[in-house]
XYZ file of N, CA, C and O in Angstrom:
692
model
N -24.522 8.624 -20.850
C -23.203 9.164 -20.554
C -23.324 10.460 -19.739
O -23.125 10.431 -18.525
N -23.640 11.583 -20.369
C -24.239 12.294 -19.748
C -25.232 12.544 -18.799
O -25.302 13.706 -18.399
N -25.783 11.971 -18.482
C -27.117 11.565 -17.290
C -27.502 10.421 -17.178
O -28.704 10.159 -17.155
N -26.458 9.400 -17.075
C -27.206 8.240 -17.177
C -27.288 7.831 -15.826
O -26.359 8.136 -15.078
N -28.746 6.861 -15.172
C -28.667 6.447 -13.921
C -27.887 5.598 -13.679
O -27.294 4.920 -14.517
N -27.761 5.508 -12.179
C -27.130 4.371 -11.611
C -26.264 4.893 -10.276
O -26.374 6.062 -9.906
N -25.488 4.046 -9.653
C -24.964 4.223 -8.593
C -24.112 5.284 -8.775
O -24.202 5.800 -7.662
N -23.310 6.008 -9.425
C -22.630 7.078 -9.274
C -23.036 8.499 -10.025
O -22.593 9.629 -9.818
N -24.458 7.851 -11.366
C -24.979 9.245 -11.300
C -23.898 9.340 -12.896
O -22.727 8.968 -12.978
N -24.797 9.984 -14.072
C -24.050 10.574 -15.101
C -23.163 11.515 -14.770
O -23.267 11.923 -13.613
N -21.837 12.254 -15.809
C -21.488 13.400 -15.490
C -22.151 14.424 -15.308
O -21.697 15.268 -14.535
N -23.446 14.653 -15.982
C -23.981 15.403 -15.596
C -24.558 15.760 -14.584
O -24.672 16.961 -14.340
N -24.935 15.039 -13.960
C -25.455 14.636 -12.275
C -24.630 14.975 -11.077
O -25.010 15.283 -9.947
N -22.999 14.812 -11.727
C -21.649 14.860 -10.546
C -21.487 16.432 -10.794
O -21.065 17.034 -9.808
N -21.719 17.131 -11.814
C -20.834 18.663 -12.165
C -21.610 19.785 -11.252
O -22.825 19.985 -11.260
N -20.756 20.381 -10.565
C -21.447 21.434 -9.932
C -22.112 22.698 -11.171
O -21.815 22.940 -12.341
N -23.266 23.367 -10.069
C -24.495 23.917 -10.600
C -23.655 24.731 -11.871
O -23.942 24.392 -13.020
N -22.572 25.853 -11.651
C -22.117 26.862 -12.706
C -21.672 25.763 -13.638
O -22.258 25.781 -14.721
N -20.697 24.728 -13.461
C -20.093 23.786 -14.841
C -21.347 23.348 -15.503
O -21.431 23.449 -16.727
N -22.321 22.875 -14.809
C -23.666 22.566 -15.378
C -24.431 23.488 -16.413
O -25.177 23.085 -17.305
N -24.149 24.633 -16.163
C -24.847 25.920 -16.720
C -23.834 26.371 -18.107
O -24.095 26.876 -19.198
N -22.495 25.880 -17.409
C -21.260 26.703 -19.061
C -21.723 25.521 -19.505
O -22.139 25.800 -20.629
N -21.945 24.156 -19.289
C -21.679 22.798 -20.499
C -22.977 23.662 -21.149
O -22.589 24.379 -22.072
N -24.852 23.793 -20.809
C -25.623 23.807 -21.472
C -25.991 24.872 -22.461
O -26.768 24.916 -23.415
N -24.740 26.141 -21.615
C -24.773 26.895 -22.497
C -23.896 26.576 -24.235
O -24.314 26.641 -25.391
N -22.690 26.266 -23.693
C -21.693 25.427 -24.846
C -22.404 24.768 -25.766
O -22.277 25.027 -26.963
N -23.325 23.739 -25.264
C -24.063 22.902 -26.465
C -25.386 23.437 -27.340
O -25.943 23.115 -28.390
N -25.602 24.665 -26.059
C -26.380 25.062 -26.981
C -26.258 25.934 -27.945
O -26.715 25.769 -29.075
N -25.622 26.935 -27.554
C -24.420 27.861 -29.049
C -24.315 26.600 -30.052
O -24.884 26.468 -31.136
N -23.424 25.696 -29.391
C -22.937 24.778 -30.868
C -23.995 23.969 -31.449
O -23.920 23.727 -32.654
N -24.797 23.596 -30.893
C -26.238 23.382 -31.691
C -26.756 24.215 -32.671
O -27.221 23.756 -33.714
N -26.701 25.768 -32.350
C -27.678 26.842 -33.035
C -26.606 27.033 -34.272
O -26.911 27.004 -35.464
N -24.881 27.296 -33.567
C -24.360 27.607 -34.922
C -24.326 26.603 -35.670
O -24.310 26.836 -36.878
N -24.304 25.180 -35.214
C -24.731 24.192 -36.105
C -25.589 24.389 -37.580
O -25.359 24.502 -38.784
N -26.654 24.352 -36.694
C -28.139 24.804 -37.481
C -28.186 26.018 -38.616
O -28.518 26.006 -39.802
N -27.719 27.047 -37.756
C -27.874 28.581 -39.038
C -26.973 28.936 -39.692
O -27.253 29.614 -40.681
N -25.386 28.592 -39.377
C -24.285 28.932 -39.940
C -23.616 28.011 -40.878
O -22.961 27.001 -40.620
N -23.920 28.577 -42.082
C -23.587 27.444 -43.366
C -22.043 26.989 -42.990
O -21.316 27.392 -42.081
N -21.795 25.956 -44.068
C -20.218 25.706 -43.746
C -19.552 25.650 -45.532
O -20.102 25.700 -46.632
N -18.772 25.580 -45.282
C -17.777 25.509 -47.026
C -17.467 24.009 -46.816
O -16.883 23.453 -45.886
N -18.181 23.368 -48.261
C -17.804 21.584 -48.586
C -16.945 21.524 -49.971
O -17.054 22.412 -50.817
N -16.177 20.526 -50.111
C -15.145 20.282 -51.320
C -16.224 19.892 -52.152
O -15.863 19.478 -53.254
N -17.449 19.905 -51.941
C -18.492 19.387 -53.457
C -18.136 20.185 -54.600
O -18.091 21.400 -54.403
N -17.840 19.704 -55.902
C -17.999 21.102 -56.879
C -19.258 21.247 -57.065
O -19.986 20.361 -56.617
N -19.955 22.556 -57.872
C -21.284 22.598 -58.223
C -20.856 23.476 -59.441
O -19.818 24.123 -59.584
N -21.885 23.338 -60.252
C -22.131 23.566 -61.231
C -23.545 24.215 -61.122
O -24.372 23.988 -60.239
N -23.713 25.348 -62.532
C -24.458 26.552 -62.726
C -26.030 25.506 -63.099
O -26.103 24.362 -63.546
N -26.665 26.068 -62.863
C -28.212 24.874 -63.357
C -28.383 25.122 -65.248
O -28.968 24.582 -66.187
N -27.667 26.027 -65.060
C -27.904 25.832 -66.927
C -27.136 25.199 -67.578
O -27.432 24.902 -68.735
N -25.583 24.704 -66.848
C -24.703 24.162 -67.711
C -25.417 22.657 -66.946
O -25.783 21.982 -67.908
N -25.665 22.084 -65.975
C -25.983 21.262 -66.257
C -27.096 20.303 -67.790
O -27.009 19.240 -68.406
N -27.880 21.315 -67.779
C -28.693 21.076 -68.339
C -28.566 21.343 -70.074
O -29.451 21.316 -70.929
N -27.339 21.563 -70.177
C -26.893 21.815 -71.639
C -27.208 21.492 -72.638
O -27.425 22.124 -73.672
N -27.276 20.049 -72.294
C -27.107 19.124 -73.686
C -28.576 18.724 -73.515
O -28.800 17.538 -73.271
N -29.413 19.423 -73.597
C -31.218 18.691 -73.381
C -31.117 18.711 -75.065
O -31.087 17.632 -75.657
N -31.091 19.392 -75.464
C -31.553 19.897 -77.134
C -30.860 18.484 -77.945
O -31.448 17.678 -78.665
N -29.613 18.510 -77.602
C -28.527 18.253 -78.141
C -28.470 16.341 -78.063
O -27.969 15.533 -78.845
N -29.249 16.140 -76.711
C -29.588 14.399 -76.291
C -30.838 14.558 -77.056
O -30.360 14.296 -78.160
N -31.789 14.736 -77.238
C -32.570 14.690 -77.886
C -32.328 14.521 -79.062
O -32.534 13.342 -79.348
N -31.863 15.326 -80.228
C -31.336 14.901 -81.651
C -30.560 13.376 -81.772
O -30.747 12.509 -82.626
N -29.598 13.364 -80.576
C -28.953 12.327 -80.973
C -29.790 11.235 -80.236
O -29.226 10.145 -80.149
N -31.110 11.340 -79.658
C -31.777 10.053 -79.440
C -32.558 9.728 -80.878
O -32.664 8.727 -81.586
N -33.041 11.072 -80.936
C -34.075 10.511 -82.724
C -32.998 10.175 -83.735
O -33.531 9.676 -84.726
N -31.633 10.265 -83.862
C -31.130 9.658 -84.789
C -30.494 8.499 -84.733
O -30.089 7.923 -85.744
N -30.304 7.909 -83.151
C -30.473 6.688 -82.927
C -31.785 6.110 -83.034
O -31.860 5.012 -83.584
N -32.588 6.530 -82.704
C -34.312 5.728 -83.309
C -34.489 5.683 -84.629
O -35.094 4.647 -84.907
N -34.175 6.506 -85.847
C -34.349 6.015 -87.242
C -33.562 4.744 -87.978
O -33.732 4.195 -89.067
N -32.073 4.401 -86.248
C -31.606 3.315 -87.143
C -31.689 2.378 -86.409
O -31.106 1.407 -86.892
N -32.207 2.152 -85.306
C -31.940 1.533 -83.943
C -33.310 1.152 -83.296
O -33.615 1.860 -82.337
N -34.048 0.331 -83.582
C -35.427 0.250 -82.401
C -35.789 -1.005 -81.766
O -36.843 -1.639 -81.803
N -34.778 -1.208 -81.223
C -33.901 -2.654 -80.086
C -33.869 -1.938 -79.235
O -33.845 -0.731 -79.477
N -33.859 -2.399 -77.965
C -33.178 -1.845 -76.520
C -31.566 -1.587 -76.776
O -30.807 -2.263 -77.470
N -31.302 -0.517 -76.079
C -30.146 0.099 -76.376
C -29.923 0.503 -74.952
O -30.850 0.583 -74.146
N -28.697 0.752 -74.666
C -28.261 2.013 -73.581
C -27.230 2.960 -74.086
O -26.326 2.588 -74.835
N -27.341 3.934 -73.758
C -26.037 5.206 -73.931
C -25.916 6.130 -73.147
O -26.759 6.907 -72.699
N -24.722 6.035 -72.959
C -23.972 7.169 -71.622
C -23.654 8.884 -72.532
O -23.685 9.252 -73.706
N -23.410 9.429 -71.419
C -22.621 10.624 -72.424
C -21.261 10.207 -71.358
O -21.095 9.196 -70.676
N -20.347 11.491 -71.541
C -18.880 11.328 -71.118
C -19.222 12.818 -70.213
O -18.133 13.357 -70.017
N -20.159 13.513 -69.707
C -20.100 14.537 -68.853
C -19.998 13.914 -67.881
O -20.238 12.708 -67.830
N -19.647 14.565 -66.983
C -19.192 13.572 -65.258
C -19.976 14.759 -64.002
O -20.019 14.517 -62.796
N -20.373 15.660 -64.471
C -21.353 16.741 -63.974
C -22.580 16.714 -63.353
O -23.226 17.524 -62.690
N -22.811 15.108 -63.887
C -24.468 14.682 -63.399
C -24.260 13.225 -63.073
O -23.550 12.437 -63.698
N -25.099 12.948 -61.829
C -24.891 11.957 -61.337
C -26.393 10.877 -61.797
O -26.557 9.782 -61.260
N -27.384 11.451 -62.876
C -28.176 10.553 -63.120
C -28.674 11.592 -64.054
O -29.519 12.450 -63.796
N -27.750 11.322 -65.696
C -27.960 12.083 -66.510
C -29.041 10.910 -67.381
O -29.380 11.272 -68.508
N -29.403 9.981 -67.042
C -30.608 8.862 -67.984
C -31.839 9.295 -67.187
O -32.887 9.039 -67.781
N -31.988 9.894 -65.975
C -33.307 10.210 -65.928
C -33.340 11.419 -65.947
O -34.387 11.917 -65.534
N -32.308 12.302 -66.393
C -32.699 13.825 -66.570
C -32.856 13.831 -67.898
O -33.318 14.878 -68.352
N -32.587 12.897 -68.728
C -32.462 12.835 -70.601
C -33.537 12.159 -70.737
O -34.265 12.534 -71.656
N -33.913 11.198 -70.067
C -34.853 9.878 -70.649
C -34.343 9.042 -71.228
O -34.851 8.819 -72.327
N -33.091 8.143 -70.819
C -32.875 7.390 -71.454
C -32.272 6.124 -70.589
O -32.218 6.050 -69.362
N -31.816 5.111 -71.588
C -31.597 3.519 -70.387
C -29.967 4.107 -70.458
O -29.449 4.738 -71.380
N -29.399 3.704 -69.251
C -28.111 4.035 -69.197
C -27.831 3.371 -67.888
O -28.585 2.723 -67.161
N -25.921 3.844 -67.691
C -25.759 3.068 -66.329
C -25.308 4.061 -65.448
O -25.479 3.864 -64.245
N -24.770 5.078 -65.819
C -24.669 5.992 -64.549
C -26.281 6.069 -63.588
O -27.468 6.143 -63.905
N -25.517 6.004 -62.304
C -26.874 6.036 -61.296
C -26.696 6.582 -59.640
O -25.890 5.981 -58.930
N -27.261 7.413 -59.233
C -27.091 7.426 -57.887
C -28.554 7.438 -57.657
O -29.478 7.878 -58.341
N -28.500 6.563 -55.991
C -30.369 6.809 -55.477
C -29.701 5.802 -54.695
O -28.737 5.116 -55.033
N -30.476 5.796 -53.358
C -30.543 5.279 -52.358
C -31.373 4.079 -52.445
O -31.428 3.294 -51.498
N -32.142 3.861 -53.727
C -32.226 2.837 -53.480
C -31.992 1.911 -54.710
O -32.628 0.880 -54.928
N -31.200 2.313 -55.325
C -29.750 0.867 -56.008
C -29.887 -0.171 -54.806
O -29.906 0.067 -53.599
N -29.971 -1.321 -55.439
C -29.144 -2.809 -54.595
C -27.936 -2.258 -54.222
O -27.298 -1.701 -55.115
N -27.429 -2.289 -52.998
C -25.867 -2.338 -53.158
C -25.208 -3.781 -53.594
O -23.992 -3.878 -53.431
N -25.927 -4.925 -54.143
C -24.886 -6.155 -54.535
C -24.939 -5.607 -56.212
O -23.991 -6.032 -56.873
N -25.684 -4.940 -56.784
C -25.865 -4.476 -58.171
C -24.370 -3.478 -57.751
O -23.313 -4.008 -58.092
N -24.305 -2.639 -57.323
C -23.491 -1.445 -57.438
C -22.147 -2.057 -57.051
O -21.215 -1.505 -57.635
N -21.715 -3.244 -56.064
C -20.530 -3.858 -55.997
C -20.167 -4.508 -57.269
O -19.107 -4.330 -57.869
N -21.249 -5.365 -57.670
C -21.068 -5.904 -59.252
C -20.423 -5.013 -60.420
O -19.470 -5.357 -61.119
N -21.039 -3.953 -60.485
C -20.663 -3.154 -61.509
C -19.002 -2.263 -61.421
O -18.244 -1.843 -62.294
N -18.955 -2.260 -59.845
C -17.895 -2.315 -59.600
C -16.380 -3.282 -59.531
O -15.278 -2.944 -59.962
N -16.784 -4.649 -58.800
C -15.973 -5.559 -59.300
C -15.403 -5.531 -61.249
O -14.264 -5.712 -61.679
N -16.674 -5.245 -62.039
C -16.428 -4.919 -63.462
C -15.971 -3.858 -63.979
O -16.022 -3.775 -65.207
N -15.430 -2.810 -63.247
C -14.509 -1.735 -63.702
C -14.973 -0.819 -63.400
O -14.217 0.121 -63.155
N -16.639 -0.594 -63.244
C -16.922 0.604 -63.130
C -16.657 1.352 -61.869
O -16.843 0.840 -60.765
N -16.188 2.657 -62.054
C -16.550 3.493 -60.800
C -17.516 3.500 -60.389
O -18.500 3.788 -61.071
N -17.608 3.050 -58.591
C -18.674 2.913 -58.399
C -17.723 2.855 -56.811
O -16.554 2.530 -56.601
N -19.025 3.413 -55.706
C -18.499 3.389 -54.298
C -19.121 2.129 -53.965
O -19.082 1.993 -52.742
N -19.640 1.219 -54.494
C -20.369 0.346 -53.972
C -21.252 -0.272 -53.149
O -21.407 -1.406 -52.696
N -21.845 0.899 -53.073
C -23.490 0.840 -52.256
C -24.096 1.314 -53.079
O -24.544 0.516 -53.902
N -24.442 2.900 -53.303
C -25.373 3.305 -54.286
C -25.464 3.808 -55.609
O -26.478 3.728 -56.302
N -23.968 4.531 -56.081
C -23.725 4.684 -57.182
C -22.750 3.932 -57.855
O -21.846 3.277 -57.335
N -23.094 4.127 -59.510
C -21.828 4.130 -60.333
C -22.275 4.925 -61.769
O -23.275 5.283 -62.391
N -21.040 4.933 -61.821
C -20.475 6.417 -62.799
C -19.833 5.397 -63.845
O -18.875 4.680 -63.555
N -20.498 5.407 -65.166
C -19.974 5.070 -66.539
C -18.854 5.825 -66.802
O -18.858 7.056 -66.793
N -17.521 4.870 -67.126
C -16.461 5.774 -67.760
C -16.004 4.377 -68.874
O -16.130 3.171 -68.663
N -15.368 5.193 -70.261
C -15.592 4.597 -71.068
C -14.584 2.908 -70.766
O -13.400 2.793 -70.453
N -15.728 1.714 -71.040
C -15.406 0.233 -70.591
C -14.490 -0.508 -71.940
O -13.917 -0.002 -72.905
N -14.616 -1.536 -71.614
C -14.247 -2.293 -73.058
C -15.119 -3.050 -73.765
O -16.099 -3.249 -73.047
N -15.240 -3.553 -74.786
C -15.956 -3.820 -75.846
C -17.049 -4.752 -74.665
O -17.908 -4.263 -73.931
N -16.732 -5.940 -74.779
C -17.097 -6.705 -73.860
C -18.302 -6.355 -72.630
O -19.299 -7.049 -72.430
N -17.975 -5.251 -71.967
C -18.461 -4.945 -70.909
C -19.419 -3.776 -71.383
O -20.207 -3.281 -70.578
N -19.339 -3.292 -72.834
C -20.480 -2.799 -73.627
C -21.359 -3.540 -73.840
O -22.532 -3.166 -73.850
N -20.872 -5.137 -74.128
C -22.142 -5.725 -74.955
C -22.567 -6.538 -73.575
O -23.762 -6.828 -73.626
N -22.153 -6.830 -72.785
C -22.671 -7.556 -71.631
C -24.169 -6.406 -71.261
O -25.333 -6.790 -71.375
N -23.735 -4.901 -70.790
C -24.859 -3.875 -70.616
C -25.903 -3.335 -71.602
O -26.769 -2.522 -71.277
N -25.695 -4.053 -73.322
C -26.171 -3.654 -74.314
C -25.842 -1.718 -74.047
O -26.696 -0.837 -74.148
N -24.689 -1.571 -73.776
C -24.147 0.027 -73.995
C -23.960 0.265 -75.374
O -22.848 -0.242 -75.520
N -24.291 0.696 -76.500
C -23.904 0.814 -77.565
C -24.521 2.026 -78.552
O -25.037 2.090 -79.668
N -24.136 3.000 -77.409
C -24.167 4.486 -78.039
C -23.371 5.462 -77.064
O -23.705 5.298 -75.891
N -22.512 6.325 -77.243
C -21.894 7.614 -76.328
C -22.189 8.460 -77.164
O -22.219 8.503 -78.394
N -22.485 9.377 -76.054
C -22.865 10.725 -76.482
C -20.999 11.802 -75.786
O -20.685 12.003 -74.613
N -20.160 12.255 -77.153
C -19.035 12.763 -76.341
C -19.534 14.103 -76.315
O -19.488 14.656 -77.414
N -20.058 14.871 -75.251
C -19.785 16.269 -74.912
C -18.822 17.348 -74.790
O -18.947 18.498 -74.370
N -17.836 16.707 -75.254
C -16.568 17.212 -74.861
C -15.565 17.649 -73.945
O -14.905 18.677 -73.797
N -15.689 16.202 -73.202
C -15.271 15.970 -71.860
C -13.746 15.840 -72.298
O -13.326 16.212 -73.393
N -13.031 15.306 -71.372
C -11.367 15.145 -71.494
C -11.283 13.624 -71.933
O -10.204 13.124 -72.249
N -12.582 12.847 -71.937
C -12.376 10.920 -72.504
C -12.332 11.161 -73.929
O -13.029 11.901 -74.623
N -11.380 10.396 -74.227
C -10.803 10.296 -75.849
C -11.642 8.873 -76.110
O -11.587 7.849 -75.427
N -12.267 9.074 -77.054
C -13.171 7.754 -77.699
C -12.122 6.894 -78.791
O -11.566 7.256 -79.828
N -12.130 5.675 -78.096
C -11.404 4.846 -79.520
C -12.111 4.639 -80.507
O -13.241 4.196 -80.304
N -11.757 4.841 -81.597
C -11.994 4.808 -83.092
C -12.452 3.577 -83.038
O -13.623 3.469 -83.401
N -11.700 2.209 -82.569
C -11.539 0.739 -82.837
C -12.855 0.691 -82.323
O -13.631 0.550 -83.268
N -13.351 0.737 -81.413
C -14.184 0.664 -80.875
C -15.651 1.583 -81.006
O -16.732 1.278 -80.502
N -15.415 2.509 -81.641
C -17.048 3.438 -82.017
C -16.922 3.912 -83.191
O -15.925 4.267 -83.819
N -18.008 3.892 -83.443
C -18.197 4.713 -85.162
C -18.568 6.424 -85.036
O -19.518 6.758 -84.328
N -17.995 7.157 -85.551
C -18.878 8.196 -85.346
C -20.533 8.438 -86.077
O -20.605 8.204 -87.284
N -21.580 8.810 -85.489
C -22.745 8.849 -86.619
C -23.708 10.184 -86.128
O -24.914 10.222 -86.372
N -22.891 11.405 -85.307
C -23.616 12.300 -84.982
C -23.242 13.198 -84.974
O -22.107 12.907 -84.596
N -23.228 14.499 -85.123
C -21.908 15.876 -84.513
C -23.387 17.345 -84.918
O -23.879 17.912 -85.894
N -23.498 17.328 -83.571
C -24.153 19.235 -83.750
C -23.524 19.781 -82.740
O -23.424 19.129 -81.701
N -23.066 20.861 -82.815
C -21.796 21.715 -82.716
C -20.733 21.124 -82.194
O -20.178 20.461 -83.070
N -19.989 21.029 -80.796
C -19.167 20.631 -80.573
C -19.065 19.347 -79.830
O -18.115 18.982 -79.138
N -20.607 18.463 -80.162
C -20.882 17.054 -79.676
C -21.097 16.188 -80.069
O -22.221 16.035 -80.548
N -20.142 15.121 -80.093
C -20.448 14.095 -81.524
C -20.729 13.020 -80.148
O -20.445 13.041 -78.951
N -21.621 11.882 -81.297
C -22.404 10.631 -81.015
C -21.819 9.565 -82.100
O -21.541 9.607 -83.298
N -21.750 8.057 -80.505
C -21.018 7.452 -81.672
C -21.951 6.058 -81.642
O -22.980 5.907 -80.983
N -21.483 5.337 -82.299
C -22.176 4.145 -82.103
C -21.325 3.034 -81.920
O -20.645 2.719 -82.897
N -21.224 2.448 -81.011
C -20.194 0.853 -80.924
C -20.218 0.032 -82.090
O -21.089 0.097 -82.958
N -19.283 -0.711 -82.089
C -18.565 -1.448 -83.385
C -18.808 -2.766 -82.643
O -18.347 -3.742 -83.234
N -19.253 -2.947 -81.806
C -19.868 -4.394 -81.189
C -21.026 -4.449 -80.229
O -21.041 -4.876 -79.075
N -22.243 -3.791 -81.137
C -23.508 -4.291 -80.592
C -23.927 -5.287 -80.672
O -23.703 -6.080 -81.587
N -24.668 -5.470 -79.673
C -25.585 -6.967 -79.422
C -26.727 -7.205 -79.821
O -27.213 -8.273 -79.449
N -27.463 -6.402 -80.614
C -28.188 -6.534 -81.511
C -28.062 -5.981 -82.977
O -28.939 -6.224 -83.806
């Protein structure tokens, strides 16, 4: 576009010498401020310690799912703060982002309710019975997010300070 050959020659080729000189100066300013001058994004962020809150707190409630539980299991928490809180905890779960998810896995999970953009992530928000036992999901960890846990549906069997753990009322094992 800019310099491309051929019979009439890119724009760049047609612009006299000074327009030639303001374009390279132009792109090159907007290149550099590109490069060094941060910009403001709608991402929220969060402090590295509140992410990391509940380390103590996933831990207890994994060993007290292991004294009653030693089947394959998965469990989510209800924080929405972390986009791959099973490999920052160690545990099987379905929240996930990574580039390299299947995207026909991440449409799937989506067609099934979950939030999910459908290429690389999806984000567990609380499902229905059903779509627990299809994922063998059958533990939440509530942090004390704004998701209200149905009773019908979970037992409570955990609480250190203001974080209770529940267990589903229709596991698959």
């Amino acid at each position: 576009f800019l310099s491309s050959p051929g019979r009439t020659g890119g724009l760049f080729t047609r612009l006299k010498k000074p327009m030639k000189k303001l374009l390279s100066t132009v792109l090159i300013v907007l290149t550099v401020f590109e490069i060094f001058i941060p910009y403001q994004t709608s991402m929220t962020t969060y402090p590295s310690n509140m992410l990391y809150a509940h380390t103590n707190t996933v831990e207890s409630f994994k060993e007290t799912i292991k004294e009653k539980d030693d089947n394959f299991y998965r469990m989510e928490l209800t924080e929405f703060a972390l986009l791959n809180p099973s490999s920052i905890y160690d545990y099987y779960g379905i929240t996930s982002f990574s580039s390299m998810n299947y995207e026909t896995v991440s449409y799937l999970q989506k067609q099934l309710g979950i939030s999910s953009n459908g290429q690389n992530s999806n984000q567990y928000l609380l499902q229905t019975p059903i779509y627990n036992m299809m994922t063998s999901l059958n533990y939440i960890l509530d942090t004390g997010s704004f998701v209200k846990i149905n009773k019908n549906n979970f037992t409570e069997i955990f609480e250190e300070d203001d974080v209770k753990g529940y267990e589903s009322n229709y596991k698959t094992n």
